[in-house]
Each structure stands twice: as structure tokens, then as C-alpha cells.
GROMACS .gro file of C-alpha atoms in nm:
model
  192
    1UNK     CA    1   5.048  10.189   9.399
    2UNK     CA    2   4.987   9.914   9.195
    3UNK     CA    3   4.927  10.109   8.912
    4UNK     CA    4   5.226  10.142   8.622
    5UNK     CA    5   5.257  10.535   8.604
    6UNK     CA    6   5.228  10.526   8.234
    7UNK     CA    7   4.853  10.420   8.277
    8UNK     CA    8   4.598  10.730   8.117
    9UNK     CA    9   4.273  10.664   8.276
   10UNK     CA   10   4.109  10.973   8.134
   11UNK     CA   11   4.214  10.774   7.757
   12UNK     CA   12   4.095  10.498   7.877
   13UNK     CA   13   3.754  10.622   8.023
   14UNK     CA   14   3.648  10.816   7.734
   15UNK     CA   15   3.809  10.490   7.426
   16UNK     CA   16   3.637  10.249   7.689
   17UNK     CA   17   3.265  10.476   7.722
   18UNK     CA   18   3.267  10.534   7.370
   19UNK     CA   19   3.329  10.131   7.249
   20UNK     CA   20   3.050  10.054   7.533
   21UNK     CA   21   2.813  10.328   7.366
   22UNK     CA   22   2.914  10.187   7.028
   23UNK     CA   23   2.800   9.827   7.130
   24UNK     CA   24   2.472   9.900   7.333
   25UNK     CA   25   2.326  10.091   7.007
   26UNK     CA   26   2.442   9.776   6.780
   27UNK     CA   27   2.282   9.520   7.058
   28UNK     CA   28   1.936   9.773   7.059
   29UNK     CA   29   1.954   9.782   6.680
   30UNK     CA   30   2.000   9.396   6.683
   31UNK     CA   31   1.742   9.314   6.943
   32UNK     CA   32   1.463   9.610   6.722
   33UNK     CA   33   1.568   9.415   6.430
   34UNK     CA   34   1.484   9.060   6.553
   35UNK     CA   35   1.168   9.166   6.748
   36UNK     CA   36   0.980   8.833   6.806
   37UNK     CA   37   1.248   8.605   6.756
   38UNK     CA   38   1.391   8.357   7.003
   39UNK     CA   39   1.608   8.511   7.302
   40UNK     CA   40   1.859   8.236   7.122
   41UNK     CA   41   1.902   8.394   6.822
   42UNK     CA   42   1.915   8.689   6.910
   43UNK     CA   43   2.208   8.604   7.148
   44UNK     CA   44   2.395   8.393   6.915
   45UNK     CA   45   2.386   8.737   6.678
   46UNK     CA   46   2.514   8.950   6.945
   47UNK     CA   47   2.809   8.717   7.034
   48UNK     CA   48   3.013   8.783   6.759
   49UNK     CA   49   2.950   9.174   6.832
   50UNK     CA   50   3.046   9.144   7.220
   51UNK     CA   51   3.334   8.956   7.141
   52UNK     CA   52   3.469   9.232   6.916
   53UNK     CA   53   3.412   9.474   7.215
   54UNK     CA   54   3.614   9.269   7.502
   55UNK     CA   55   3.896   9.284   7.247
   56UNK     CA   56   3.869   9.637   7.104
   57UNK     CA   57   3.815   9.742   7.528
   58UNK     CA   58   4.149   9.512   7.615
   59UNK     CA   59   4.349   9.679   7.315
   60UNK     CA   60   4.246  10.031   7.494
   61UNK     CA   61   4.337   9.941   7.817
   62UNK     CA   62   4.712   9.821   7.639
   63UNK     CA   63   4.706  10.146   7.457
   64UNK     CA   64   4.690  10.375   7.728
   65UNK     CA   65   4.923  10.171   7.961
   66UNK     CA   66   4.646  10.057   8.215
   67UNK     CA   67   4.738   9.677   8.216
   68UNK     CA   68   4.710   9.609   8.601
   69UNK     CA   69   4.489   9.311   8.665
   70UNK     CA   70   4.397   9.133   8.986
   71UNK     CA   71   4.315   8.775   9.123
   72UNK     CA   72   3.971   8.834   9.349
   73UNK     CA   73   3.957   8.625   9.680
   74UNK     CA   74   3.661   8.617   9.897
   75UNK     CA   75   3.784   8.490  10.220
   76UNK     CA   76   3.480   8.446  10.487
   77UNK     CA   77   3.522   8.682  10.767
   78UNK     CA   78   3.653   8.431  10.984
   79UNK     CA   79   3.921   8.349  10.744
   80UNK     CA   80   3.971   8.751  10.635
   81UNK     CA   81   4.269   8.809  10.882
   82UNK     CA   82   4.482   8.488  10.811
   83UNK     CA   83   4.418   8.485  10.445
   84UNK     CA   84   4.498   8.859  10.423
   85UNK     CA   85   4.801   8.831  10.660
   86UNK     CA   86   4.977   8.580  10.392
   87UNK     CA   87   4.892   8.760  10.106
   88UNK     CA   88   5.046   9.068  10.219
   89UNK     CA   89   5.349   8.933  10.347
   90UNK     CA   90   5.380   8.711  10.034
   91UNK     CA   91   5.350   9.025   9.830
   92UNK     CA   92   5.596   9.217  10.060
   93UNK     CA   93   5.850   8.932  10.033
   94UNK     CA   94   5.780   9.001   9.630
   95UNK     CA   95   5.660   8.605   9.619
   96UNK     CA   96   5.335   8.726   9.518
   97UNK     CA   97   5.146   8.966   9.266
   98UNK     CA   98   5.281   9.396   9.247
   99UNK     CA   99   5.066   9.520   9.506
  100UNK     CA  100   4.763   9.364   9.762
  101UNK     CA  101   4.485   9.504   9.937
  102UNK     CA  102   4.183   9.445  10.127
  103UNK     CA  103   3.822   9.587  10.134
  104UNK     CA  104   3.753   9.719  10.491
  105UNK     CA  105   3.480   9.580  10.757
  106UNK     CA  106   3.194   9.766  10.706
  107UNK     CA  107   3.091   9.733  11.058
  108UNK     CA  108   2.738   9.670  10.916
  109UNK     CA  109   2.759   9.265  11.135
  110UNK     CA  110   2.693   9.095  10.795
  111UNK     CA  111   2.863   8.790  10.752
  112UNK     CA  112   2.976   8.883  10.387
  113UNK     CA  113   3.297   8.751  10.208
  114UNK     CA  114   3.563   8.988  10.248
  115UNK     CA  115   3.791   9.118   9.893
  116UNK     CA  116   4.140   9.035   9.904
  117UNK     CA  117   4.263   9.153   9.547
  118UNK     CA  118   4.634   9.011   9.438
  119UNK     CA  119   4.782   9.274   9.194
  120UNK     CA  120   4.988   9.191   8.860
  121UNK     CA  121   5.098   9.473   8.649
  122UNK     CA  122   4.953   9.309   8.302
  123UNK     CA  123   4.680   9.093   8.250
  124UNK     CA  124   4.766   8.984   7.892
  125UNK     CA  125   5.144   8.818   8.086
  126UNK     CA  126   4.984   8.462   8.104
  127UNK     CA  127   5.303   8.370   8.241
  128UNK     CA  128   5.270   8.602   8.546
  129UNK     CA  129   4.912   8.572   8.637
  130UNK     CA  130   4.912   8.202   8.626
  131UNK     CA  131   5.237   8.217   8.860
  132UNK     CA  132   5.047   8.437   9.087
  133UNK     CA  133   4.777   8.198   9.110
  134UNK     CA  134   5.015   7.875   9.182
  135UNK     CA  135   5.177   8.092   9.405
  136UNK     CA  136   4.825   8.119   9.616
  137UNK     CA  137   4.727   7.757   9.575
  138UNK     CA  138   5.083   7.682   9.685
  139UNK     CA  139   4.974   7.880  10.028
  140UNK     CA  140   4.619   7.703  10.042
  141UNK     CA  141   4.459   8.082   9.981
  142UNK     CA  142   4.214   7.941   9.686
  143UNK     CA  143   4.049   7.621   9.621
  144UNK     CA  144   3.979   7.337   9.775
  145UNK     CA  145   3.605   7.289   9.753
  146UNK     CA  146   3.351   7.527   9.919
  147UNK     CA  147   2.987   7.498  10.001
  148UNK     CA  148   2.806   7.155   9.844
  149UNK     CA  149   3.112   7.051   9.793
  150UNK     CA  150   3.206   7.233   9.505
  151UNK     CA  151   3.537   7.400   9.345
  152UNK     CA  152   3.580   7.692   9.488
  153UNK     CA  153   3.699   7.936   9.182
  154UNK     CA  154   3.867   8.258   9.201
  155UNK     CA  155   3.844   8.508   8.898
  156UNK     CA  156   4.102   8.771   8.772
  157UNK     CA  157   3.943   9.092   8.613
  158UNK     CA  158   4.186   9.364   8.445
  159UNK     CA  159   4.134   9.703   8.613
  160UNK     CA  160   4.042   9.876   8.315
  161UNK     CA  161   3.704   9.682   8.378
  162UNK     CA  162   3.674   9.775   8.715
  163UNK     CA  163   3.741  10.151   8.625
  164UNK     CA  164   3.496  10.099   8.344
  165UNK     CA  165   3.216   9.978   8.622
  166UNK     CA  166   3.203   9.639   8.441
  167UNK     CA  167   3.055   9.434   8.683
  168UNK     CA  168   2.925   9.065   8.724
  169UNK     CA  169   2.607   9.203   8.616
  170UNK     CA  170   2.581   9.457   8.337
  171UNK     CA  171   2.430   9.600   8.060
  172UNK     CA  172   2.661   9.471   7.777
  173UNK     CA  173   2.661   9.097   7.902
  174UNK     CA  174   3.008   9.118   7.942
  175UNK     CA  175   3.194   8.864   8.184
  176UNK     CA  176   3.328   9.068   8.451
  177UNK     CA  177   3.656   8.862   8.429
  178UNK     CA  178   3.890   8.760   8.232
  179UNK     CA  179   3.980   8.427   8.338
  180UNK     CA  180   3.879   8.164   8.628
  181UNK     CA  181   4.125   7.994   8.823
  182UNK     CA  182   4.009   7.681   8.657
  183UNK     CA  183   4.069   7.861   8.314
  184UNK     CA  184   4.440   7.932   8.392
  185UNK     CA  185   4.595   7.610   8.528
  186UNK     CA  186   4.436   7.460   8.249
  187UNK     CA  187   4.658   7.684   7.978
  188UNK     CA  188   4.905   7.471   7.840
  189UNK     CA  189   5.271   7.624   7.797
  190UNK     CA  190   5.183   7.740   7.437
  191UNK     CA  191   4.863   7.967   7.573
  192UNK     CA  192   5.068   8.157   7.826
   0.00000   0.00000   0.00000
């Protein structure tokens, strides 16, 4: 598993439900307060508060040990089987991340992107993840330029927010990840 054993999920769960709790009665009592204001302003207030809760629900997940974090690649499904077949022998041959895996074919016929998630046991080890990631452009896995021709980005999200439900879209206006691919070639030595 890509897991370190040390990680407490049932810590985590209840630190991260009750910092999440915490923040959506301070963004209600912010939003009651401001009735009538611009959207704007009322954003710019919360910001300082939702930036307080990524860090207090990052220093949780450190706290109980759940530091796993994964790049997310959405392969098309004609590219699912190549793309996947390098990643996992790239992580067998220990090139790659601590773990891979792949969602399954729903069999629905959809033409959907397929996951491909590329482990590393700790999000906060700049050093690692960014490795990871050069390690994937290296193999032509991410970016390039996709549809209009475009960057094609690929995020990293820390599994405490994925165990947390914290999604692209959710209640607390969180980002769902922690850093773009963009994001982390652009970290200069000092910022890993």
C-alpha cells in the first residue's frame, strides 16, 4: 500500500471534519454579516480565513502521519493502457513515485479520461514530488499541449484531501490540489 503505516485516518477524519465545521460557520457568519455587499468583498474577507484552514488541515494530516500525496493523470482511453503500462513499470523499477494505480473501465462506453494516480509518501518533500513529476515528463506521460492547443496540466492533491472528500468543487472553496505541474517546475531550489 502506498500508505506509511503510521498514518491515523480516524485522527485525521475527526481534526480534518471538525477544522471544516469550524470554517463553514466562520464563512456563514461572514457572508450573514456582509449581507448586501459585493460577492468581492466578501471573498477577499474569507481568504485570509480559508487560508488558515488549508494550513491548519495540512498540519493534521502531518500530525497523524497521513502524508501520502499523488500526481493525477487523465490519460484518454486510447492512451489509458500505454500510459498506465509505463507508470507501473517505472514505479516497479522504483524510478517513479511509492505506489501507482489506475481507476477501472466502467464499462459504461463513455469516452472519459481515465485516473492514473503516481504515489509519493509526503506531499510537503518538494524535492520528491517535483522529481516524480520530471520523472513523468522525462517519459512524455504529462504535457505537451492538449485540446486548443493548450498546456496540458497535471495536479497533485495530498490524500488527506481525498479522504476528507475535498473535491474540485466544494463547499469550503478549497482548491482540490496542492500544486499544478506548472506550479512545481517553476519552484526554484530554495522552495523545494
Amino acid at each position: 500500500s502506498h500508505r506509511p503505516t503510521s498514518c491515523d485516518w480516524a485522527s485525521l477524519t475527526a481534526r480534518g471534519e471538525a477544522l471544516l465545521a469550524a470554517y463553514a460557520a466562520q464563512k456563514l457568519a461572514v457572508e450573514t454579516s456582509m449581507v448586501g455587499r459585493p460577492k468581492a468583498v466578501i471573498t477577499r474577507k474569507l481568504n485570509a480565513h480559508r487560508k488558515q484552514l488549508e494550513e491548519s488541515l495540512l498540519t493534521a494530516a502531518r500530525d497523524t502521519g497521513c502524508t501520502a500525496g499523488k500526481w493525477m493523470l487523465f490519460p484518454t482511453e486510447e492512451d489509458v493502457n500505454s500510459v498506465w503500462r509505463a507508470v507501473a513499470e517505472g514505479t516497479a523499477r522504483g524510478e517513479l513515485g511509492t505506489a501507482a494505480k489506475v481507476a477501472t473501465d466502467e464499462g459504461k462506453g463513455d469516452r472519459v479520461p481515465r485516473l492514473i494516480c503516481v504515489y509519493t509518501a509526503d506531499f510537503g518533500d518538494r524535492v520528491d514530488v517535483r522529481r516524480v513529476l520530471e520523472r513523468l515528463l522525462e517519459r512524455g506521460l504529462v504535457g505537451g499541449k492538449g485540446d486548443w492547443g493548450l498546456e496540458r496540466l497535471v495536479y497533485y492533491k495530498c490524500d488527506a484531501y481525498t479522504h476528507l472528500g475535498i473535491n474540485s468543487v466544494n463547499e469550503w472553496g478549497l482548491k482540490a490540489s496542492l500544486y499544478s505541474s506548472k506550479e512545481a517546475m517553476a519552484w526554484t531550489k530554495d522552495e523545494r
